Short mmCIF file of C-alpha atoms and ligand atoms in Angstrom, two decimals:
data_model
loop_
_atom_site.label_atom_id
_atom_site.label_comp_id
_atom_site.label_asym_id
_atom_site.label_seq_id
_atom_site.Cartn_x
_atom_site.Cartn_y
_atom_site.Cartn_z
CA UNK B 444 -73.55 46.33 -13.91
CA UNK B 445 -72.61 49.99 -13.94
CA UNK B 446 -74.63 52.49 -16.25
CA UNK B 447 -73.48 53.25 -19.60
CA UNK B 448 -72.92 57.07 -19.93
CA UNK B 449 -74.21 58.60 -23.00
CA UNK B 450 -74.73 62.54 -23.47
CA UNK B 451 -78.53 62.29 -24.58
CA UNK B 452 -81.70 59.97 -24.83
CA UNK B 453 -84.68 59.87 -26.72
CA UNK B 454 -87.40 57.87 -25.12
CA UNK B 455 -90.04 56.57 -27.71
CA UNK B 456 -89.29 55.78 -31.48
CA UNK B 457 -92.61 57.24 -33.17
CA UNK B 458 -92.21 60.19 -35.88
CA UNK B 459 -91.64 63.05 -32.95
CA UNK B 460 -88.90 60.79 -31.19
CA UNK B 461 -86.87 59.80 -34.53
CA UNK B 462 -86.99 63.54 -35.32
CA UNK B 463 -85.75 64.58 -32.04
CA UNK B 464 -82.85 61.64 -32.21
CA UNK B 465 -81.51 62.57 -35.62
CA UNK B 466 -81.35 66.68 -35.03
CA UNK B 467 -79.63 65.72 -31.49
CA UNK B 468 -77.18 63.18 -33.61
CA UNK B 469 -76.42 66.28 -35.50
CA UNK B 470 -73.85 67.26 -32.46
CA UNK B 471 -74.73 65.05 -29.78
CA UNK B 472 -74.11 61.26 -29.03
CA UNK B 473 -77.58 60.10 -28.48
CA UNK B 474 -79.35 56.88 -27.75
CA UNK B 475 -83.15 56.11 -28.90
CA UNK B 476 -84.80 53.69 -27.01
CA UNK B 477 -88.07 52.79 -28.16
CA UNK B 478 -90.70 49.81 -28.08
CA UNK B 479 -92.55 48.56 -31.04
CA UNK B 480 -95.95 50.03 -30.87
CA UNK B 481 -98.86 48.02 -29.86
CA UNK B 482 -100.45 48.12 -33.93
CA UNK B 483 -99.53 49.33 -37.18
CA UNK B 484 -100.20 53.13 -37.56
CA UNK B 485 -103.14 53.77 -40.76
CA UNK B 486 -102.81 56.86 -40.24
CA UNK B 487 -101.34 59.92 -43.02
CA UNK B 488 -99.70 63.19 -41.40
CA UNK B 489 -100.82 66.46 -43.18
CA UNK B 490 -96.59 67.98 -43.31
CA UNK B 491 -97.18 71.60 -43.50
CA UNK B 492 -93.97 73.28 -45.81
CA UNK B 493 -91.76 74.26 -42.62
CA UNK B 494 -91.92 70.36 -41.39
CA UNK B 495 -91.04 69.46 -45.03
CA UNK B 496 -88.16 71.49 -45.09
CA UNK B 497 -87.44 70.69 -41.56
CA UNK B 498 -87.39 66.74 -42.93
CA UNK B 499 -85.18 67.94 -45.88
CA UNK B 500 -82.59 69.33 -44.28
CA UNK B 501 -81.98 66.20 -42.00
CA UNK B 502 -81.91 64.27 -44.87
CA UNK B 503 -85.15 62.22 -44.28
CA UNK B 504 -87.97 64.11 -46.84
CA UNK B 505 -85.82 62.59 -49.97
CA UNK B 506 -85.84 59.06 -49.19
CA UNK B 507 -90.18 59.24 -48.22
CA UNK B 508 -90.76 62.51 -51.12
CA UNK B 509 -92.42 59.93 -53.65
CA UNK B 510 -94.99 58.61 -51.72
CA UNK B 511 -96.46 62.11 -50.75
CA UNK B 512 -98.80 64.13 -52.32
CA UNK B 513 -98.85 68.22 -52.38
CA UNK B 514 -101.87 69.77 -50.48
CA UNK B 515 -101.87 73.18 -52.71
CA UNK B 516 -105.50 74.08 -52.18
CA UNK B 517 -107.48 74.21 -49.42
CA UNK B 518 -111.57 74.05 -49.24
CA UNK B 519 -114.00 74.52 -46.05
CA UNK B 520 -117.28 73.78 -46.79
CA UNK B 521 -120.44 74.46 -44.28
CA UNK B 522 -122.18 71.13 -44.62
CA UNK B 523 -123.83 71.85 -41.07
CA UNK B 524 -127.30 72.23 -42.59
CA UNK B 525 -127.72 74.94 -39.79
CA UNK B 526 -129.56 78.54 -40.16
CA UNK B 527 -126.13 80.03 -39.91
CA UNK B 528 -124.09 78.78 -42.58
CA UNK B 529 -120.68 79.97 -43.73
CA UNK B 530 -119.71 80.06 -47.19
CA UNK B 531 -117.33 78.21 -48.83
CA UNK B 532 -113.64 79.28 -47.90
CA UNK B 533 -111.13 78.16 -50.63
CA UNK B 534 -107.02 78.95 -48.92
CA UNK B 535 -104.33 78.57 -52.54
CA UNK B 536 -100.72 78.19 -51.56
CA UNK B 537 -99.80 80.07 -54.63
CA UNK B 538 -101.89 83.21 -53.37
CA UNK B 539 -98.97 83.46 -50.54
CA UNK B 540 -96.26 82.48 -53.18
CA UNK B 541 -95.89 78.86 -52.36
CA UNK B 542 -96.25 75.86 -54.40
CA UNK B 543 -98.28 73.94 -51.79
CA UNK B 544 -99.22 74.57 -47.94
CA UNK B 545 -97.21 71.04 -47.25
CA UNK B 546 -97.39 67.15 -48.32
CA UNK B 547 -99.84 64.30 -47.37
CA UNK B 548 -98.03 61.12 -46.34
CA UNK B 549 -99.17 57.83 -45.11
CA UNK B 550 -97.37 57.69 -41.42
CA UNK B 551 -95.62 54.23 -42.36
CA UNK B 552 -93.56 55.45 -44.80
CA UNK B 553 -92.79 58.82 -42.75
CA UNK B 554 -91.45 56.48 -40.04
CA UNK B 555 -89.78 54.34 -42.47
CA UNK B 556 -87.77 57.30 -44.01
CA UNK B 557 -87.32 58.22 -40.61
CA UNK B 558 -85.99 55.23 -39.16
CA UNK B 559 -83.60 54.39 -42.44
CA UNK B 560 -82.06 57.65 -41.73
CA UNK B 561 -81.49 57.27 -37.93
CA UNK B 562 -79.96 53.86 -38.14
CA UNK B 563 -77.28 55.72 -40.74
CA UNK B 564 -75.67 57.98 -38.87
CA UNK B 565 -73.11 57.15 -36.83
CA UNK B 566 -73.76 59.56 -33.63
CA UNK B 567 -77.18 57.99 -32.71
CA UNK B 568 -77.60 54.22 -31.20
CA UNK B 569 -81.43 52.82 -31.80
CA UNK B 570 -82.24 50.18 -28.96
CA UNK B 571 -85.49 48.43 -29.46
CA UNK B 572 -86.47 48.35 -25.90
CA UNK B 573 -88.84 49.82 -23.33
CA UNK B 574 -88.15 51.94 -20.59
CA UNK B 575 -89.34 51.03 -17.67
CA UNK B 576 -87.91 54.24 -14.54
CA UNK B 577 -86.15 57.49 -15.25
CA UNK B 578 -85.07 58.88 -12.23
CA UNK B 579 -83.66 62.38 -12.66
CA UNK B 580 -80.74 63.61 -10.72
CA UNK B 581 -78.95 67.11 -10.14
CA UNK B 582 -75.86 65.82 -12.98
CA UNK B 583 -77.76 63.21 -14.62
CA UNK B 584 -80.77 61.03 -15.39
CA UNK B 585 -80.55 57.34 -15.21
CA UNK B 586 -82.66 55.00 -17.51
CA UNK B 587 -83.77 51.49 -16.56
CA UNK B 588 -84.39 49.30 -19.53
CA UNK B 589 -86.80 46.52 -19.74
CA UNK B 590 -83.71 44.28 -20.76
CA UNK B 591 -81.71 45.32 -17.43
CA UNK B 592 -79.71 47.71 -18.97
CA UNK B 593 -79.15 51.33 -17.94
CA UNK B 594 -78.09 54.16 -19.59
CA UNK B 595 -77.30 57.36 -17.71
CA UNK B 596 -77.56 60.88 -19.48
CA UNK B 597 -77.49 64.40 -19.23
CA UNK B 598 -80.84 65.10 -21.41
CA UNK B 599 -83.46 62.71 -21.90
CA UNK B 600 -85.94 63.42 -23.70
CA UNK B 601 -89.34 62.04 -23.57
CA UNK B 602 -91.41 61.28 -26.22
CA UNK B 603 -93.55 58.00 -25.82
CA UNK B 604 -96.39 59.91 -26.98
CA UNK B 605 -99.83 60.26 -24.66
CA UNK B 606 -98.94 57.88 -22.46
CA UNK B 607 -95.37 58.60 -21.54
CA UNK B 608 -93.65 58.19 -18.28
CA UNK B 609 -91.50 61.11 -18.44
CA UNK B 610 -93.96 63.79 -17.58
CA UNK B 611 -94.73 62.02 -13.91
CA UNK B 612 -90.40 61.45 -13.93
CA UNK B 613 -90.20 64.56 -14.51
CA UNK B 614 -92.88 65.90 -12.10
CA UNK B 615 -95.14 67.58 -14.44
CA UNK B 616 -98.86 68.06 -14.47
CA UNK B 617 -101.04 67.72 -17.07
CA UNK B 618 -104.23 69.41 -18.13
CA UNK B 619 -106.61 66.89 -19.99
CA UNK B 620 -109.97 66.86 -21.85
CA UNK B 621 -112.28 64.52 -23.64
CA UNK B 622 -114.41 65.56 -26.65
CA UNK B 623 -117.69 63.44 -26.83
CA UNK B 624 -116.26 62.83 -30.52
CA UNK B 625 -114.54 60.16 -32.57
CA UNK B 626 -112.30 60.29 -35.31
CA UNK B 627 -112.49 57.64 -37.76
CA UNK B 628 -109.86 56.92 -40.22
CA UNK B 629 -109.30 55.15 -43.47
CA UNK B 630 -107.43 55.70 -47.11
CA UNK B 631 -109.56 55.42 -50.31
CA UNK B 632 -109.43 54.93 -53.86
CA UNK B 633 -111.40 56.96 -55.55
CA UNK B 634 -112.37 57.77 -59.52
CA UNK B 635 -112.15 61.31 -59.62
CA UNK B 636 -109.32 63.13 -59.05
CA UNK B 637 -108.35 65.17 -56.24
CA UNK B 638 -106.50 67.92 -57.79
CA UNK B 639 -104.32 68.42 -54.83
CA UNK B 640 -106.98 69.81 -53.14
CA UNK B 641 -108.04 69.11 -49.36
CA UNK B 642 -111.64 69.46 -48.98
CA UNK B 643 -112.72 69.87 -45.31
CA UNK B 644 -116.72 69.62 -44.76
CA UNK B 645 -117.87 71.14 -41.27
CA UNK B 646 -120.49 68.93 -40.29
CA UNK B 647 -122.72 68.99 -36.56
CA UNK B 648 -120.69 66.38 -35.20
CA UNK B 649 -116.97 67.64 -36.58
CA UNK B 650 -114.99 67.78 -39.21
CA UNK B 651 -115.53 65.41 -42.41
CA UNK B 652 -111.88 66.15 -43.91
CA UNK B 653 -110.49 64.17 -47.17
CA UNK B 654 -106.64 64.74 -48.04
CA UNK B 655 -104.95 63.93 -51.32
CA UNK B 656 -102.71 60.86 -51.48
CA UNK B 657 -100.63 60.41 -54.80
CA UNK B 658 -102.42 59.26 -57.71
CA UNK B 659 -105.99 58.61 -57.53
CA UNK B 660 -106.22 58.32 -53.48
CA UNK B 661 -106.87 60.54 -50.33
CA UNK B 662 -107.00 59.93 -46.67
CA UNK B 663 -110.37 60.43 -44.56
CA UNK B 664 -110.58 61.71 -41.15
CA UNK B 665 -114.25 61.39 -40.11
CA UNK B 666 -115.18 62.99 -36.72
CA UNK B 667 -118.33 61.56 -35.24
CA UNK B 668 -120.48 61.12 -32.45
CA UNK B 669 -118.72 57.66 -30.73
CA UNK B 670 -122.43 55.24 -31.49
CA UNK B 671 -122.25 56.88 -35.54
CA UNK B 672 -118.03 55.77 -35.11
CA UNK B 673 -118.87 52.46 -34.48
CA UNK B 674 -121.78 52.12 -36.31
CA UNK B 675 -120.02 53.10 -39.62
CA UNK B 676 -116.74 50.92 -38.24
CA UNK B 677 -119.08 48.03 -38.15
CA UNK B 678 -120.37 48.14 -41.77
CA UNK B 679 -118.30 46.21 -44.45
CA UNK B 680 -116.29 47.91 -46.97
CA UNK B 681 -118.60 48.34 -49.43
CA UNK B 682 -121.19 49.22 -47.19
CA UNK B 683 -118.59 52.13 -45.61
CA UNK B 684 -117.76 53.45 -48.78
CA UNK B 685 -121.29 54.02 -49.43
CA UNK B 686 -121.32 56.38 -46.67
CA UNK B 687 -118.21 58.01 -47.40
CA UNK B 688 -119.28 58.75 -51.08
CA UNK B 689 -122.85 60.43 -49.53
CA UNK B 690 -121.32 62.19 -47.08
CA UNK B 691 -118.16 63.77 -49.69
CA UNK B 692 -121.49 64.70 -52.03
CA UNK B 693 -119.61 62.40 -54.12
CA UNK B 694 -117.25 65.30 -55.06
CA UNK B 695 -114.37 62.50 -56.01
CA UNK B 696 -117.03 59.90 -57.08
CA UNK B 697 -116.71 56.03 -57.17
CA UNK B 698 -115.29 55.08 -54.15
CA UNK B 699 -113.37 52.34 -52.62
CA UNK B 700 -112.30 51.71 -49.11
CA UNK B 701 -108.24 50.13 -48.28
CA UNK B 702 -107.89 47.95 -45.43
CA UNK B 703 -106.42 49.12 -42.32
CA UNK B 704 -109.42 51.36 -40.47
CA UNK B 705 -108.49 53.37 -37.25
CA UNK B 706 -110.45 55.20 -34.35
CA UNK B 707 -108.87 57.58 -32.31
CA UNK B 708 -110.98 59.04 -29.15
CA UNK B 709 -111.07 63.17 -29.28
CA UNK B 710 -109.04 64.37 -26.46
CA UNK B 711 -106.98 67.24 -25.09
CA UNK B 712 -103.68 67.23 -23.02
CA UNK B 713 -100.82 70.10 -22.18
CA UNK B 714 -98.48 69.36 -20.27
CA UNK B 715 -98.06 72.12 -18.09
CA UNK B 716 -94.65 72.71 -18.72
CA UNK B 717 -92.36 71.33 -21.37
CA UNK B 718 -89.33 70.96 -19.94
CA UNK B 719 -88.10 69.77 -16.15
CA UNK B 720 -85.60 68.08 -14.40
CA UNK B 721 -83.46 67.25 -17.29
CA UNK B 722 -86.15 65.96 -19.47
CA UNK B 723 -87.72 68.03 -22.34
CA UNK B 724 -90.97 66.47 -23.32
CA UNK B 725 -91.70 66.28 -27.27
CA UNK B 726 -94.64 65.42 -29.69
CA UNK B 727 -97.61 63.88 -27.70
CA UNK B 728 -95.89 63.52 -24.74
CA UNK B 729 -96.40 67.20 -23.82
CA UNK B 730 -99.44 67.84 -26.10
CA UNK B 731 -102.47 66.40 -27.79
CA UNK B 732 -104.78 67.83 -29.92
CA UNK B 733 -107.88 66.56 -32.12
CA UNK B 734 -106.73 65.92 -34.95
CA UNK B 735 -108.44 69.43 -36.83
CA UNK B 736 -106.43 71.84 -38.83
CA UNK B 737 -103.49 69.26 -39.22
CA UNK B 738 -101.29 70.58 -36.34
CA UNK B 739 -100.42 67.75 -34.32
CA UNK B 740 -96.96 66.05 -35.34
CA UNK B 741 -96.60 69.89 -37.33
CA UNK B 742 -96.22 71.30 -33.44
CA UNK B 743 -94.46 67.71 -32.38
CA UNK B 744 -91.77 68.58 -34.98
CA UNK B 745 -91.33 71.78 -33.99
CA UNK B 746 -90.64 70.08 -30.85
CA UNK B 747 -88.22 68.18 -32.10
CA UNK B 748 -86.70 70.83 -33.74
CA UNK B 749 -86.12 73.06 -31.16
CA UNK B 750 -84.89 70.91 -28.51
CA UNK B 751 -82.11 69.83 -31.22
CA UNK B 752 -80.83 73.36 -32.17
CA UNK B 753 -80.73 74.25 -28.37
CA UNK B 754 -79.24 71.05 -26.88
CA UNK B 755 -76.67 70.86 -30.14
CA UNK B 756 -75.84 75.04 -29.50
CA UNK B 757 -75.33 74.45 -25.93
CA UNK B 758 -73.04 71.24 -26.46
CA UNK B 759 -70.73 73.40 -29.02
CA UNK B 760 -70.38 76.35 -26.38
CA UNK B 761 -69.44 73.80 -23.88
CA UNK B 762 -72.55 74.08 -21.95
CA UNK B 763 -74.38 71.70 -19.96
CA UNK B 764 -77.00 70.41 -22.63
CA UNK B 765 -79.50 68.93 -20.14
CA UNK B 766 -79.34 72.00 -17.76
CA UNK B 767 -81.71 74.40 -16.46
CA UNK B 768 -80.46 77.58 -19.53
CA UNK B 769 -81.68 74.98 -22.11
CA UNK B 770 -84.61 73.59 -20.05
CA UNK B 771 -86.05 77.01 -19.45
CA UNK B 772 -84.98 78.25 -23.13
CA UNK B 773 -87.01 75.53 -24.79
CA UNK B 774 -90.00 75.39 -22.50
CA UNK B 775 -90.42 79.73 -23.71
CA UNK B 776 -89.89 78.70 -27.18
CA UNK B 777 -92.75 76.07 -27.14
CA UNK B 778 -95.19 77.51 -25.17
CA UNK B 779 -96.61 80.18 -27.53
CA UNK B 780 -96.84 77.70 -30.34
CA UNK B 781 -98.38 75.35 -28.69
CA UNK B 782 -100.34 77.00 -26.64
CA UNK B 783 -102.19 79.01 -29.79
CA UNK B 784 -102.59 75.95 -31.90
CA UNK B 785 -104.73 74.30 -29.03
CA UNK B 786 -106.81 77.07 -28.46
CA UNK B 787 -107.62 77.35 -32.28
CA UNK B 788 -108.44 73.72 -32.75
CA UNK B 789 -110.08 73.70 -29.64
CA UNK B 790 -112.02 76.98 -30.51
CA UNK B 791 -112.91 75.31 -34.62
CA UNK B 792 -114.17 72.10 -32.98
CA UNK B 793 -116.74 73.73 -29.86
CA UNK B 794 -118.31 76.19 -32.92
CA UNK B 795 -118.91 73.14 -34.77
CA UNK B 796 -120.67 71.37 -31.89
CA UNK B 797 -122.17 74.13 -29.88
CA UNK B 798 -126.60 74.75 -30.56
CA UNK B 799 -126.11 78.16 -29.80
CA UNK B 800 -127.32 79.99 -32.40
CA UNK B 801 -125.29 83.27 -31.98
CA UNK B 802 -121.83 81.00 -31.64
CA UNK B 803 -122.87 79.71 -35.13
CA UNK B 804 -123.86 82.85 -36.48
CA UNK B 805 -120.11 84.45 -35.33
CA UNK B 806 -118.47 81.15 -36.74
CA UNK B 807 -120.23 81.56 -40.36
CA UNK B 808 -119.09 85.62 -39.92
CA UNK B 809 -115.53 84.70 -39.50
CA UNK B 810 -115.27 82.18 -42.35
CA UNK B 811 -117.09 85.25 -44.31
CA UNK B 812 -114.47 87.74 -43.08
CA UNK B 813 -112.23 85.18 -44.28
CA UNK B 814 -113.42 84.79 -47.88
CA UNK B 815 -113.89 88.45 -48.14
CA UNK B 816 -111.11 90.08 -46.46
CA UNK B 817 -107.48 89.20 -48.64
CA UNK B 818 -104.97 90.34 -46.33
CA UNK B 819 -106.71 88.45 -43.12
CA UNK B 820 -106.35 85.37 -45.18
CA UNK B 821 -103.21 85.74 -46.28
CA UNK B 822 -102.34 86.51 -42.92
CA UNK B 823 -104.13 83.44 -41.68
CA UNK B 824 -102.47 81.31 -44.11
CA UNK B 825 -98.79 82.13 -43.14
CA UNK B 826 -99.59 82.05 -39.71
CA UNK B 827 -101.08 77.91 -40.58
CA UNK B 828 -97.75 77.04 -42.77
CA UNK B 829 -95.03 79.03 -40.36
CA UNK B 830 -96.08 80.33 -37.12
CA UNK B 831 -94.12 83.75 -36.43
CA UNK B 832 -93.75 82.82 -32.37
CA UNK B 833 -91.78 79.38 -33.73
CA UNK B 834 -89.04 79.18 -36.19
CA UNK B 835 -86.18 76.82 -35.26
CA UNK B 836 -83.70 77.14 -37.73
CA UNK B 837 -84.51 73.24 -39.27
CA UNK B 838 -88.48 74.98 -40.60
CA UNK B 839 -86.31 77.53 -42.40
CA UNK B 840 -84.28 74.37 -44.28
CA UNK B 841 -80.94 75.49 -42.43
CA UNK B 842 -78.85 72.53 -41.20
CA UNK B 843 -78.70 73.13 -37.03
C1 LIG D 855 -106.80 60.67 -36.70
C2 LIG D 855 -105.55 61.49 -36.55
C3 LIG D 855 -105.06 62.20 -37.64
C4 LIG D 855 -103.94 63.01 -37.51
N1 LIG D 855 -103.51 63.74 -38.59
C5 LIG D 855 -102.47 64.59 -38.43
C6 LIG D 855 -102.06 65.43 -39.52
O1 LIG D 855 -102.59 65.38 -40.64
N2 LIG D 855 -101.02 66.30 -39.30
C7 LIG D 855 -100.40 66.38 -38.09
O2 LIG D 855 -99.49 67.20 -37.94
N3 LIG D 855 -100.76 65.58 -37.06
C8 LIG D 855 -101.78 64.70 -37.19
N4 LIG D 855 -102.16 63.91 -36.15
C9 LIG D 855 -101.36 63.91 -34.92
C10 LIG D 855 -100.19 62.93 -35.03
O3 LIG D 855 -100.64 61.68 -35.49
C11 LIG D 855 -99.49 62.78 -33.69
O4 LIG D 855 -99.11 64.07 -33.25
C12 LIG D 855 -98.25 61.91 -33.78
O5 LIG D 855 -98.54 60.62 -34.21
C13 LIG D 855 -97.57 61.82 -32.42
O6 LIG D 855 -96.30 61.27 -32.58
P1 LIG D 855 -95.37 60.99 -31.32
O7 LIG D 855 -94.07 60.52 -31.88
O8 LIG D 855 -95.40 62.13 -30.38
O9 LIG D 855 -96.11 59.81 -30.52
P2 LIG D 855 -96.40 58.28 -30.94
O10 LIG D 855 -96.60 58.16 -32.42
O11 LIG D 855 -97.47 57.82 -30.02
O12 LIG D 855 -95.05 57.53 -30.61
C14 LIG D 855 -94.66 57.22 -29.29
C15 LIG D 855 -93.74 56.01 -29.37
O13 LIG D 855 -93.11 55.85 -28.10
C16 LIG D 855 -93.09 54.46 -27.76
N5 LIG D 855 -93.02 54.37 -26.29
C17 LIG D 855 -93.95 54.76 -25.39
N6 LIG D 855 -93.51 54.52 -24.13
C18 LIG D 855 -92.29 53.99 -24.24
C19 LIG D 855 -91.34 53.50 -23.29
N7 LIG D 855 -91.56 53.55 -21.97
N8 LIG D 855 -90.17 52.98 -23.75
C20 LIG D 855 -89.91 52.92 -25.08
N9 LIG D 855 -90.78 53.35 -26.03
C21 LIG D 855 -91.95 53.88 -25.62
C22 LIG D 855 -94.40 53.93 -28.35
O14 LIG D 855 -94.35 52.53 -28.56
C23 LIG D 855 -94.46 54.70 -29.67
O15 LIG D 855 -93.76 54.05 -30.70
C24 LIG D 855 -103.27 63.09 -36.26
C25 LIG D 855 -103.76 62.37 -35.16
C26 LIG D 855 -104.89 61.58 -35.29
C27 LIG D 855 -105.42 60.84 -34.09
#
């Protein structure tokens, strides 16, 4: 059977992938192929404002907008117990004009919104299927399908998350790391509320963050030493919530744990470049950070983002849109984004879990600088919502 030509693929269907697909479908015929992931993703996604508008503008934030809550305050608390302590450090969108720094959302109704948008528009085919070879070539890159079928196309783009084939297709190396930490996961009910407010407590073994769901319910992300991750995921729910309610200093009060727990191993990857061989690598695919600061999917739409706006620019100016100009133009446009974020989170988490007593002492300076200094936070926080070295045209709410 001879291979369907299409102009573009996305490889994986997870929140970076649908993005990708429906800002390529914006001037591109595109296919997304992706498998049904192993289990049912717990998790929420932290949507900083330039994501949300990014989501607005492709016509996804409106159909998901109700079951997010605003994040429009911002509290680090030194719960390390440690000679050095910080002090608290309190960030307010409104002190940089905005009405919140982004939205929490639970990730299944993110991908929901997401995926009731893609199967709408008319540009971009969703197979449910895996792919099993991409084998780049100098015109195009042909895609075997677990089902037999293969598609042919002049940009693929990969995005099958930490696992995904593309890098090796596309011959790319990969730095990698693993933190002796666990991240443990779970949404609560709690009696007190929130007040939009995300309250992150630095702790020896990580970040103890809680996130504001609507109504009277956050999200948890609990990084631990792996035995205290297991021990906790082994106690039942009362038992857990216990724990949670200590270690929050009951600042929400009563609460309850929902089904649906999750732990996530700490590691680092970079792909050491972003782009090759006709494949542009997006979302955890070409990076993965712990999951500190809420920068993850925030880069992986950026991602998304970018490669859309180039490969849709270079398709309008009759270009080739899975050539080397657009390969090389998105690789520069990731790197510095990506490349900071890592080193930040990566920076925030070794402070936290270092014993040396002058790294904690600079840490607790910093956060003091922080507090004290107005323009360094302000600074800080603009830099957190809309990094100056990325701004595809979809963060600014502009259709691509
Ligand atoms: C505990 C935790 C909390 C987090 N919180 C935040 C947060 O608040 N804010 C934030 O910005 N980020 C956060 N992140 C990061 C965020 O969850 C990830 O960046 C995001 O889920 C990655 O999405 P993705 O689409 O790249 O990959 P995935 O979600 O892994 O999707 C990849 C998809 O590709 C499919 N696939 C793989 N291989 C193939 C193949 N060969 N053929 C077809 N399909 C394939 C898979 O089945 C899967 O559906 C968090 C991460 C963790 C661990």
């Amino acid at each position: 059977m001879p291979d369907k030509n299409v102009s573009a693929i996305v490889i994986g269907g997870g929140p970076a992938g649908l993005t990708a697909a429906i800002a390529l479908a914006a001037g591109i015929e595109t296919v997304l192929v992706g498998k049904r992931p192993a289990a049912a993703d717990n998790r929420t996604t932290a949507l900083l404002a330039g994501s949300v508008s990014a989501l607005a503008a492709l016509g996804v934030w409106e159909r998901c907008a109700d079951n997010a809550a605003p994040l429009r305050v911002m509290r680090i608390v030194d719960d390390t117990g440690r000679l050095w302590r910080a002090p608290e450090v309190k960030f307010e969108a409104q002190e940089i004009g905005l009405e919140a720094f982004g939205h929490n959302i639970e990730n299944r109704h993110l991908i929901a919104a997401l995926e009731q948008r893609a199967r709408g528009l008319s540009n971009l085919r969703i197979v449910e299927d895996e792919v099993l070879s991409v084998a780049p070539g100098e015109r195009a890159a042909p895609v075997a399908l677990k089902s037999g079928e293969s598609l042919t196309a002049q940009l693929i783009v990969g995005a099958g998350g930490r696992h995904s084939l593309c890098r090796e297709a596309a011959g790319i190396g990969i730095d990698e790391q693993e933190y002796p930490q666990v991240a443990l996961t779970v949404c609560l009910k709690h009696s007190r509320p929130h007040r939009d407010t995300s309250t992150e407590f630095h702790t020896p073994s990580g970040p103890f963050t809680l996130v504001p769901l609507p109504g009277n319910r956050s999200s948890l992300v609990w990084v631990l030493d792996p035995a205290d991750a297991d021990a906790l995921a082994a106690l039942d729910d009362s038992e857990l919530a216990g724990e949670i309610e200590r270690a929050s200093h009951s600042i929400l009060g009563k609460i309850e744990v929902e089904p649906g727990r999750g732990q996530f191993p700490l590691t680092r990857a970079n792909a050491r470049r972003f782009a090759a061989n006709r494949i542009a690598l997006v979302g955890e695919a070409a990076h993965v950070i712990p999951p500190i600061g809420a920068q993850g999917l925030n880069l992986g739409l950026r991602d998304a983002a970018t490669i859309g706006e180039l490969a849709v620019a270079a398709r309008r100016s009759g270009r080739d849109i899975g050539g080397i100009n657009v390969l090389v133009a998105y690789d520069r446009l990731r790197r510095a984004d990506i490349g900071s974020r890592t080193v930040a989170v990566d920076l925030l988490n070794r402070t936290l879990l270092t014993d040396f007593l002058p790294v904690q002492g600079a840490r607790g300076l910093g956060l003091y600088l922080i507090d004290r200094i107005g323009p360094l936070r302000r600074m800080l926080m603009r830099e957190g919502v809309a990094p100056k070295s990325s701004q595809p045209k979809l963060m600014r709410g502009e259709a691509i």
